[in-house]
Coordinates of C-alpha atoms in Angstrom, one line a residue:
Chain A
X1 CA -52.6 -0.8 -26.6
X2 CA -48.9 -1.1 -27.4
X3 CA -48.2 2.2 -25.3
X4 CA -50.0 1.2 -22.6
X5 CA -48.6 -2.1 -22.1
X6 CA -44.8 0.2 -22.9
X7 CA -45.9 2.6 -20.1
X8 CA -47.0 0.0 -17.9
X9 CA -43.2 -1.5 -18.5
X10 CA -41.7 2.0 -17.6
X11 CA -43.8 2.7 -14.4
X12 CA -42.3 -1.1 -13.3
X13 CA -39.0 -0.3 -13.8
X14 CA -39.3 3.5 -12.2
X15 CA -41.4 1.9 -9.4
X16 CA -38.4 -0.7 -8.5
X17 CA -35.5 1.7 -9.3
X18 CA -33.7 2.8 -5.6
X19 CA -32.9 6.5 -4.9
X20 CA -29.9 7.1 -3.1
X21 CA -28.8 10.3 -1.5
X22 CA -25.1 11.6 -0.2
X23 CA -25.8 13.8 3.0
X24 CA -23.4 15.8 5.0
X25 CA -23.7 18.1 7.9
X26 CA -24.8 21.7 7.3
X27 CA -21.2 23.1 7.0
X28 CA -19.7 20.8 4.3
X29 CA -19.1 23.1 1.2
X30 CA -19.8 22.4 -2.6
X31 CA -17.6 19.0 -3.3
X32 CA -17.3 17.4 -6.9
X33 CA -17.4 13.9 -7.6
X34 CA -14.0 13.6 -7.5
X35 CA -13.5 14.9 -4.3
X36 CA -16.0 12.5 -2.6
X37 CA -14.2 9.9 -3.9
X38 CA -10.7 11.5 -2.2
X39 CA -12.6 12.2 0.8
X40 CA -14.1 8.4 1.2
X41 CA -10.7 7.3 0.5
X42 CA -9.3 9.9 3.2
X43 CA -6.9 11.5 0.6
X44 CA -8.9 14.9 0.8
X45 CA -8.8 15.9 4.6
X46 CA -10.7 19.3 4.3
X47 CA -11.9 22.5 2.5
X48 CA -12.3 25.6 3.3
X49 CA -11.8 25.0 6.7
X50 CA -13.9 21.9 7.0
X51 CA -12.3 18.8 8.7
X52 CA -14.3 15.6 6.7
X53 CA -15.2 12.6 8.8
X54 CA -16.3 10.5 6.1
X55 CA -18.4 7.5 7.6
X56 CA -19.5 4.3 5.7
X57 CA -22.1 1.7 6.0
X58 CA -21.7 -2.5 6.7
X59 CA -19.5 -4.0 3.9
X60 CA -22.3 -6.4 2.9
X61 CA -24.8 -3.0 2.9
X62 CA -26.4 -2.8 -0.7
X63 CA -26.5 1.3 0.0
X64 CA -23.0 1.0 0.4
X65 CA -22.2 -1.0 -2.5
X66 CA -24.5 1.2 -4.7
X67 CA -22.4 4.2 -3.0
X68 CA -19.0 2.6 -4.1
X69 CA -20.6 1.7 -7.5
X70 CA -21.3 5.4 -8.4
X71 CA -18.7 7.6 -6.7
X72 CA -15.3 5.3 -5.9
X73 CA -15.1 4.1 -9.2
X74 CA -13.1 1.0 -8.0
X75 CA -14.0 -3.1 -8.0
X76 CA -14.7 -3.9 -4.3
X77 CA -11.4 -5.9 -4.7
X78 CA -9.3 -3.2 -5.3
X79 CA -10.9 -0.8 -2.0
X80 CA -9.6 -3.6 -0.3
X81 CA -6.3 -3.4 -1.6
X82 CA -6.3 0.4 -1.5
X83 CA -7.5 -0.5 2.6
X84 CA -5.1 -3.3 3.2
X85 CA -2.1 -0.8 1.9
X86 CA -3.2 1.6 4.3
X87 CA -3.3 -0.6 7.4
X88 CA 0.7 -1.2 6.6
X89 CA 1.3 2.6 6.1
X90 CA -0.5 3.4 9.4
X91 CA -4.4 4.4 8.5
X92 CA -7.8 3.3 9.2
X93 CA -10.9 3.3 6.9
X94 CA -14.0 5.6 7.5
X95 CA -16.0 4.2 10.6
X96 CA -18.5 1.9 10.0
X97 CA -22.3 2.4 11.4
X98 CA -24.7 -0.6 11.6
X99 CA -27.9 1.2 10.5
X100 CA -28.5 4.5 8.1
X101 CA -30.7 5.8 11.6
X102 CA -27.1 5.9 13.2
X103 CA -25.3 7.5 9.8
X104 CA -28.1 10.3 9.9
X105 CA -27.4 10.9 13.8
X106 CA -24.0 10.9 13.4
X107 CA -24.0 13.4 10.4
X108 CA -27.0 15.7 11.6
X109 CA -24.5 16.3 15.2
X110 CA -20.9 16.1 13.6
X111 CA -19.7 18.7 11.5
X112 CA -17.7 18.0 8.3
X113 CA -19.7 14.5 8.6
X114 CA -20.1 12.7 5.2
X115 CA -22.3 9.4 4.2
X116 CA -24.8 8.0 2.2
X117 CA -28.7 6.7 2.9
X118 CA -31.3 5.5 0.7
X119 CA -33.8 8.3 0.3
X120 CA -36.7 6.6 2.0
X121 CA -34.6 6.7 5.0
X122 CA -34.4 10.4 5.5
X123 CA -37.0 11.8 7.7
X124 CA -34.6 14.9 9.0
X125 CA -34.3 17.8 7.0
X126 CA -31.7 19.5 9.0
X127 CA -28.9 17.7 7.2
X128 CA -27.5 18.5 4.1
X129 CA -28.3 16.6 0.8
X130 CA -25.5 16.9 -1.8
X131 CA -26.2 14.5 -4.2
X132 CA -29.4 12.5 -5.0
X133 CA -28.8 9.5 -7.8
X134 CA -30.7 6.2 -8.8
X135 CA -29.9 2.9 -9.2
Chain B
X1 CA 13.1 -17.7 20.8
X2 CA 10.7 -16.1 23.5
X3 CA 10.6 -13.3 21.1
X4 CA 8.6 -15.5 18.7
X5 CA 6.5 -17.0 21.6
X6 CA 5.5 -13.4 22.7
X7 CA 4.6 -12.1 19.0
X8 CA 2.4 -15.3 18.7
X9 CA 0.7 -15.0 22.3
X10 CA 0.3 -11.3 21.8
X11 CA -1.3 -12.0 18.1
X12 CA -3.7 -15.3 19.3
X13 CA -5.0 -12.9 22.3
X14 CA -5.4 -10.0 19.9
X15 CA -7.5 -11.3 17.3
X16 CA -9.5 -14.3 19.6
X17 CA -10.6 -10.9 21.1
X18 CA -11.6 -9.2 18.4
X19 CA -15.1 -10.7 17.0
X20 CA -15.7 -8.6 14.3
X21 CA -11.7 -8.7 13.0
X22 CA -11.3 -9.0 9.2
X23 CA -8.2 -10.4 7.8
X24 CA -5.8 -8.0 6.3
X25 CA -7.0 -5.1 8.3
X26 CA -5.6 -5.3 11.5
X27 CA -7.3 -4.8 15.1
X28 CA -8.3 -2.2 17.7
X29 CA -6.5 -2.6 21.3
X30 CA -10.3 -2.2 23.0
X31 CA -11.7 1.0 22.4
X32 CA -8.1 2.6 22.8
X33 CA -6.6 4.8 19.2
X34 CA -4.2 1.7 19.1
X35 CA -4.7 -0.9 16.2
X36 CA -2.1 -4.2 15.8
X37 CA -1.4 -6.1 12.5
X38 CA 1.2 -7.7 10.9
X39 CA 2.3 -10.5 7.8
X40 CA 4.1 -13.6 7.2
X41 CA 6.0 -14.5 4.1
X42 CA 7.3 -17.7 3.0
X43 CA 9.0 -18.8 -0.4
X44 CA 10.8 -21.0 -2.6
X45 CA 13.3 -20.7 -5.1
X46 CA 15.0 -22.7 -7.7
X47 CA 18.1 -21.2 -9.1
X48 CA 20.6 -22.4 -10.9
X49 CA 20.4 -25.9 -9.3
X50 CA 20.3 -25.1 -6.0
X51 CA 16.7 -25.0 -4.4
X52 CA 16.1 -22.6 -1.5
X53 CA 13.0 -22.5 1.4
X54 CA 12.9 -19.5 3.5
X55 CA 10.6 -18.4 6.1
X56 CA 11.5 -14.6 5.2
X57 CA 9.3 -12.8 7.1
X58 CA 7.6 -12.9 10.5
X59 CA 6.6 -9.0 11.4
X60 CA 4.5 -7.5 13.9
X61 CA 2.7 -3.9 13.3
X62 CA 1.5 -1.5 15.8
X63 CA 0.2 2.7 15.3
X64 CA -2.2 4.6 16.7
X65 CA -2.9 8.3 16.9
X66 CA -4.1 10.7 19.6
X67 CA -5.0 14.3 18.4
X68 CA -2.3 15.5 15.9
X69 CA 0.2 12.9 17.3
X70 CA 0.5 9.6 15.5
X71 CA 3.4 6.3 15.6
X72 CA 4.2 3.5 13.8
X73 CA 6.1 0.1 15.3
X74 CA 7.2 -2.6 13.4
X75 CA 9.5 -5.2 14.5
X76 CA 10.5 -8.4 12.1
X77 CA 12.4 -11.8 12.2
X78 CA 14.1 -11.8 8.5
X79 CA 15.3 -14.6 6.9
X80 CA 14.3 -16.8 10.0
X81 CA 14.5 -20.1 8.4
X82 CA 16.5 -20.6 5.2
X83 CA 16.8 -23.8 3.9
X84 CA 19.2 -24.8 0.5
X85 CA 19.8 -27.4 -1.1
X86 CA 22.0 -28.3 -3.7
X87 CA 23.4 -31.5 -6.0
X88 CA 26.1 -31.7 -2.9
X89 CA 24.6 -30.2 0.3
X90 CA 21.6 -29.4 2.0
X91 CA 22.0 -26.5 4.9
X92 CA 19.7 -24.9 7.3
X93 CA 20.2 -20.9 8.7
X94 CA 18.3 -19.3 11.0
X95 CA 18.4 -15.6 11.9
X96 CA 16.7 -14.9 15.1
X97 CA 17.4 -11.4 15.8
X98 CA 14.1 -9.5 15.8
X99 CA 14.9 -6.5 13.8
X100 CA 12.9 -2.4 14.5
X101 CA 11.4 -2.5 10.1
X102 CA 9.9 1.1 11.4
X103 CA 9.3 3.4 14.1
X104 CA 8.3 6.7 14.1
X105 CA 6.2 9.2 15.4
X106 CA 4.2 11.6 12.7
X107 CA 2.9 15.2 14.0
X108 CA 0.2 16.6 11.6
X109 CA 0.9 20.2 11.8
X110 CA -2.4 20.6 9.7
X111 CA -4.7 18.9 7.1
X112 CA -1.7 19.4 4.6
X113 CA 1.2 19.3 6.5
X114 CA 2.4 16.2 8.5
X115 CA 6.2 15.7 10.0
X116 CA 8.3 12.6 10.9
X117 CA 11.1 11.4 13.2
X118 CA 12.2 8.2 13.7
X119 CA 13.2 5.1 10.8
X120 CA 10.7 4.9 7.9
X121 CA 10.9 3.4 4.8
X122 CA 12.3 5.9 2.3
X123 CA 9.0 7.1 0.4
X124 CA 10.6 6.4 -3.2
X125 CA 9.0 4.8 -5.8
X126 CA 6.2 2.3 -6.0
X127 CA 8.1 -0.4 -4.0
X128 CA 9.4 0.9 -1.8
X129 CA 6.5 2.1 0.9
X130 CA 4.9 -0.9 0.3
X131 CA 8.3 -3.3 0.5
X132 CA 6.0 -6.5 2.0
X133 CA 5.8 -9.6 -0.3
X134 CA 2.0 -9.5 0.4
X135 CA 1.8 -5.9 -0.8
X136 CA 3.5 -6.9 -3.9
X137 CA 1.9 -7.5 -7.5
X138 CA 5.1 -10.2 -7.7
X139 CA 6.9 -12.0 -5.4
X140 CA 10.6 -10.0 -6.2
X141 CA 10.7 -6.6 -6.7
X142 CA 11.9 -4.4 -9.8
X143 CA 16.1 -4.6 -9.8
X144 CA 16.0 -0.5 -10.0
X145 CA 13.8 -0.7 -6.0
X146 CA 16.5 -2.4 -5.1
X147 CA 19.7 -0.6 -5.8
X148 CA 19.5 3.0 -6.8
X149 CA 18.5 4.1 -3.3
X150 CA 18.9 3.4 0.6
X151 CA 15.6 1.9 1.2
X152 CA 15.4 2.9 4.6
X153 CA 16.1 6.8 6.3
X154 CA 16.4 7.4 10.1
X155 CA 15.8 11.1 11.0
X156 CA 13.5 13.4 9.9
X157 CA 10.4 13.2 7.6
X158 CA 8.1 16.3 5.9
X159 CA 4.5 15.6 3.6
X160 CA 2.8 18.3 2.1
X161 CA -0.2 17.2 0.7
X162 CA -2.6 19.1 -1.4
X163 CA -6.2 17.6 -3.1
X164 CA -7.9 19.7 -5.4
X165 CA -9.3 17.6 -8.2
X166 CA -5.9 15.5 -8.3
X167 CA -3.6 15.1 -5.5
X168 CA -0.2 16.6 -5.1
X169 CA 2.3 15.6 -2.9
X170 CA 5.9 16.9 -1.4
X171 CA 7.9 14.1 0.5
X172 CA 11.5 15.3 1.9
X173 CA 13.6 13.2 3.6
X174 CA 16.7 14.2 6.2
X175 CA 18.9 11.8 7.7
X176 CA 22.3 13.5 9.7
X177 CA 23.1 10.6 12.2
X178 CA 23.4 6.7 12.5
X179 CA 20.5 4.3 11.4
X180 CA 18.5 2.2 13.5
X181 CA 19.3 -1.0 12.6
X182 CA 21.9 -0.3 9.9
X183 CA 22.7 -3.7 8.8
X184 CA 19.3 -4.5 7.7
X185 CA 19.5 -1.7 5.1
X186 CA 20.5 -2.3 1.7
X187 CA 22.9 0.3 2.5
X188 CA 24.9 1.3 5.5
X189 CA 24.4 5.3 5.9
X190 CA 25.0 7.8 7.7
X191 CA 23.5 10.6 5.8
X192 CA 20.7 11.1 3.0
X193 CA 18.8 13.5 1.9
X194 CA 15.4 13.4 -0.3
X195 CA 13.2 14.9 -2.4
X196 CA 10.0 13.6 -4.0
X197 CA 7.0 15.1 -5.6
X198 CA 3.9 13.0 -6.9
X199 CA 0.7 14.0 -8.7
X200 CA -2.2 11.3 -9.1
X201 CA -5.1 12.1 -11.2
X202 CA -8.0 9.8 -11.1
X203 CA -6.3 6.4 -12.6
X204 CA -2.9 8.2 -13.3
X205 CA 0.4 8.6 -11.3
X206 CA 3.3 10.6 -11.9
X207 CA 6.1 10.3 -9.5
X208 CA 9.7 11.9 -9.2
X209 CA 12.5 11.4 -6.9
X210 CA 15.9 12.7 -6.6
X211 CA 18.5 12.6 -3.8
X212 CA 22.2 12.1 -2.1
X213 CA 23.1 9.8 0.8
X214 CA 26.3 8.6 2.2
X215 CA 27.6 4.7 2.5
X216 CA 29.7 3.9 5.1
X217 CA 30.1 0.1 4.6
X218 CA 33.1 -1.8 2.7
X219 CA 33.8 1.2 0.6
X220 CA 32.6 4.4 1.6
X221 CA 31.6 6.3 -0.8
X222 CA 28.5 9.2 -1.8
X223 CA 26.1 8.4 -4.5
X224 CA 23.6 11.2 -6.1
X225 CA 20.3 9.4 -7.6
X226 CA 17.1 9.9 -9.1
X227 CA 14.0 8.4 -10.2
X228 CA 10.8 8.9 -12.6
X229 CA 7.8 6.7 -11.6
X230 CA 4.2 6.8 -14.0
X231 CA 1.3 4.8 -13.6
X232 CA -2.0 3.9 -14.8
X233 CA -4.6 1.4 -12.9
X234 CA -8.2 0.8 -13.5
X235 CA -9.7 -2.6 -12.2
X236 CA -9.1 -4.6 -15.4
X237 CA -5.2 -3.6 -16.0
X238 CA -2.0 -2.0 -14.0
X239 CA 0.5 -0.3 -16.2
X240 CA 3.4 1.1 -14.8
X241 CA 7.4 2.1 -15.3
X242 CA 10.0 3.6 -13.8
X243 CA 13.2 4.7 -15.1
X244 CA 16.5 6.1 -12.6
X245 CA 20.2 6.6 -12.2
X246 CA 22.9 6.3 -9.5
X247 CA 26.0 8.1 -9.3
X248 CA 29.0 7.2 -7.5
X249 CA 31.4 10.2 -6.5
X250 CA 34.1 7.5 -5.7
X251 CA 33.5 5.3 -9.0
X252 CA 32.7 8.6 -11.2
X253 CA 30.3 6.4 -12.5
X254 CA 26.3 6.1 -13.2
X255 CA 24.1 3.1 -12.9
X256 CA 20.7 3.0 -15.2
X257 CA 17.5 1.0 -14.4
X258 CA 14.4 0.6 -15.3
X259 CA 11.5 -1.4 -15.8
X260 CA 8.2 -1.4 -17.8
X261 CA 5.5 -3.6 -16.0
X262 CA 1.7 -4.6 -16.6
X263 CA -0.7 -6.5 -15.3
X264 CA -3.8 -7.9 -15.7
X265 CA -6.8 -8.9 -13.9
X266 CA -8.4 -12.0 -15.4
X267 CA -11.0 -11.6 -12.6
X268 CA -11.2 -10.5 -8.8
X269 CA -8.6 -13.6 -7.7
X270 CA -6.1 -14.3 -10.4
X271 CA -3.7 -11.8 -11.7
X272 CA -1.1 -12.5 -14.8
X273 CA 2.1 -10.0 -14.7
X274 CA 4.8 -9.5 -17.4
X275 CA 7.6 -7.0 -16.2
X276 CA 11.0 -6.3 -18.6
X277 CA 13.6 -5.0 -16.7
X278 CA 17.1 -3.8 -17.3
X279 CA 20.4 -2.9 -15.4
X280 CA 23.0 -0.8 -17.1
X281 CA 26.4 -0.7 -15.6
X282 CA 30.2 -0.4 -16.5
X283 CA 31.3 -3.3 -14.1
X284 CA 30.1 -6.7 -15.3
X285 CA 26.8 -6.6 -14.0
X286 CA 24.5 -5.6 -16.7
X287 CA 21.4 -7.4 -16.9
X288 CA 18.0 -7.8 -18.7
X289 CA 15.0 -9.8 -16.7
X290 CA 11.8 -10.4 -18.5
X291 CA 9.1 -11.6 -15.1
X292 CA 6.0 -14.1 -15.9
X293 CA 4.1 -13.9 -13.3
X294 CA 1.0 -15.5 -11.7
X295 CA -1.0 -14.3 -8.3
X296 CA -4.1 -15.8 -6.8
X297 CA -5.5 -14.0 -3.7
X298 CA -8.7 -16.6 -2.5
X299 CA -8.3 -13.4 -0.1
X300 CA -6.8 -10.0 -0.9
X301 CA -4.9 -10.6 2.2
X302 CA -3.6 -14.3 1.3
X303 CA -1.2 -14.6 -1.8
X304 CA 0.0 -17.8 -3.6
X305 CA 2.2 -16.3 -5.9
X306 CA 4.5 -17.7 -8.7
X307 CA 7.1 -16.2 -11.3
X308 CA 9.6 -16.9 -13.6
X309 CA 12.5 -14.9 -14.5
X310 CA 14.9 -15.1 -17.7
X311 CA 17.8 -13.3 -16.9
X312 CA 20.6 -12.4 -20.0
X313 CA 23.3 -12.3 -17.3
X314 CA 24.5 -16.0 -17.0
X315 CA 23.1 -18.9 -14.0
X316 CA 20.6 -16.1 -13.3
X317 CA 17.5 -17.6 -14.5
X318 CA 14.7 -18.4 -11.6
X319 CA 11.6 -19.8 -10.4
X320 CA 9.8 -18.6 -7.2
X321 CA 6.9 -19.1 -5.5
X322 CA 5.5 -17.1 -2.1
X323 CA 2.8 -17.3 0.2
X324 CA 2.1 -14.7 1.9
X325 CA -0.4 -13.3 4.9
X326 CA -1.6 -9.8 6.2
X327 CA -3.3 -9.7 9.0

């Protein structure tokens, strides 16, 4: 009885827990987690010939904030003193899109395109999935 | 005086247009690659009985980019309202020339490779590219940002800038001709030329600058410098330090700074600094500051900040406080 009423508390938490997936257009090549985070923060331009157009979600998206949670490593505070620094030296953030419809559009036409979509989202295949985590 | 009126109109049209404008990150001109911005500073200071009010800043920002061509703008009242008062006196100044802080035009040549023309602020140090009170962890800025180097070059520019799993990063600097501008530097040149090199790996940052330049002002004279910059940041706690030298060919003399800083976060709005600085010279102005400081930001892009700073050199002492604005 005690198993069952564990397992039942497992399949809850599995049930409620969100997977997330970073997707990029066909042609972006093999990138580690630290150079997503130099990419998002437009340090990293390219590789191996790739130009990256990173593109974000809404500030207020939960994707997003579950994107910056696992991958940028910094408090939202401190993106937007790492964003406010760069309007002064002369740069913009990633482009924002409204909806994860538009970020798969955008990425599945653009090359070197990067974002992030819950997986439920994803009905294309003809992007690229690079990373798949949960939250 | 129009000038002021025109920045204003320009700004209230700007951002009334903009619905979706945040603070602190500027706006797009329409759908054109041109964004505007800007920042206002204001402080007080109370130094050995004397208090002082200044409106220090009133700037205007403008860049934009079209295919590998990009430029930056700034122009900026200084010191447009000062304000002291004393046990005997109370007098007002007001500057109201509207000074070019930047302009330039970068070309990226490729991903890595960008180049510059025009007047930039000298990419040395932490301080120095981001010389704006709002910018700022305190309200002054380390002694050694302020005298080791000419904080701004006009002329040419060159980054080389390489990510692999850390970034690496080449700044030179060229200037062979007249500033823009050359009384708003903190030194009248006619010449400087500058190396840096910088490698960040995630939360660390190691920085090193050397370089000549050429003052023409009061005494000329040609100085040599050079300065070592490390950091670490996470979002709890900002460590950093940087150590450099001067030398004067006239003087046959060297000048020593340097300053240890940290800071920490108590949460997302309020900040507590302490910074220990010294100044080592062989005229009579050696000096050793420790900084309390305090920031709150209710918005990254507002500050309300406040410091203290105990000075060994004598009737230094002060308090200030700033508010400050990006928009």
């Amino acid at each position: 009885m005690k198993y069952l009423f564990f397992l039942l508390l497992l399949s809850t938490i599995v049930l409620k827990a969100q997977n997330y997936l970073l997707i990029a257009h066909k042609d972006v090549p093999k990138l580690s987690e630290n150079q997503i985070k130099a990419i998002f923060l437009k340090k990293m331009k390219s590789k191996e010939g790739v130009h990256f157009i990173p593109v974000n979600l809404g500030v207020k998206d939960s994707t997003r904030r579950a994107f910056e949670s696992k991958y940028m490593s910094m408090s939202l505070q401190r993106l937007k003193s790492y964003w406010a620094k760069q309007h002064y030296l002369g740069h913009r953030p990633p482009h924002s899109f409204k909806s994860q419809k538009a970020v798969i559009a955008f990425i599945t036409k653009v090359a070197g395109s990067i974002g992030y979509i819950q997986e439920s989202a994803l009905k294309n295949s003809d992007i690229q999935i690079i990373f798949r985590w949960s939250k | 005086m129009f000038h002021r009126f025109f920045i204003l109109l320009i700004l209230c049209s700007v951002l009334s247009a903009e619905n979706s404008y945040q603070l602190g990150e500027g706006v797009q001109i329409d759908e054109l690659p041109i964004f505007v911005g800007g920042y206002i500073s204001t402080d007080y200071r109370y130094k050995d009985e004397e208090h002082r009010f200044r409106v220090d800043d009133i700037a205007l920002l403008s860049y934009g980019n079209y295919k590998a061509l990009s430029y930056m703008a700034e122009v900026e009242f200084k010191e447009f309202y000062v304000l002291t008062q004393d046990k005997d006196s109370t007098h007002t100044e007001q500057d109201n020339k509207l000074y070019i802080e930047r302009l330039y035009l970068d070309y990226a040549f490729s991903d890595a490779l960008t180049g510059r023309a025009g007047k930039y602020n000298t990419p040395i140090g932490f301080w120095n590219l981001l010389p704006i009170n709002i910018l700022r962890d305190t309200s002054s800025n380390p002694i050694t940002n302020e005298l080791l180097y000419p904080k701004f070059t006009t002329g040419l520019g060159m980054e080389y800038n390489s990510f692999d799993e850390g970034e690496f990063k080449l700044d030179l600097m060229l200037q062979h001709n007249d500033s823009l501008d050359n009384d708003y530097n903190n030194y009248e040149i006619d010449a400087h030329y500058g190396l840096g090199l910088s490698y960040e790996y995630d939360s660390y940052l190691i920085k090193l600058n050397t370089g000549y330049f050429h003052k023409i002002n009061i005494l000329e004279d040609d100085f040599a410098y050079a300065l070592l910059s490390g950091k670490y940041e996470d979002d709890m706690y900002k460590l950093m330090g940087e150590f450099g030298s001067q030398y004067s060919k006239e003087k046959s003399d060297f000048i020593y700074s340097g300053y240890l800083q940290g800071l920490y976060h108590f949460n997302d709005k309020h900040a507590g600094i302490l910074r220990l600085e010294y100044l080592n010279n062989t005229d009579s102005i050696d000096d050793n500051i420790a900084v309390f400081a305090y920031t709150y930001r209710p918005l990254y892009a507002i500050a309300l900040k406040s410091e203290y700073q105990f000075h060994s050199k004598d009737d230094s002492d002060q308090f200030i406080f700033s508010f400050s604005v990006l928009f």
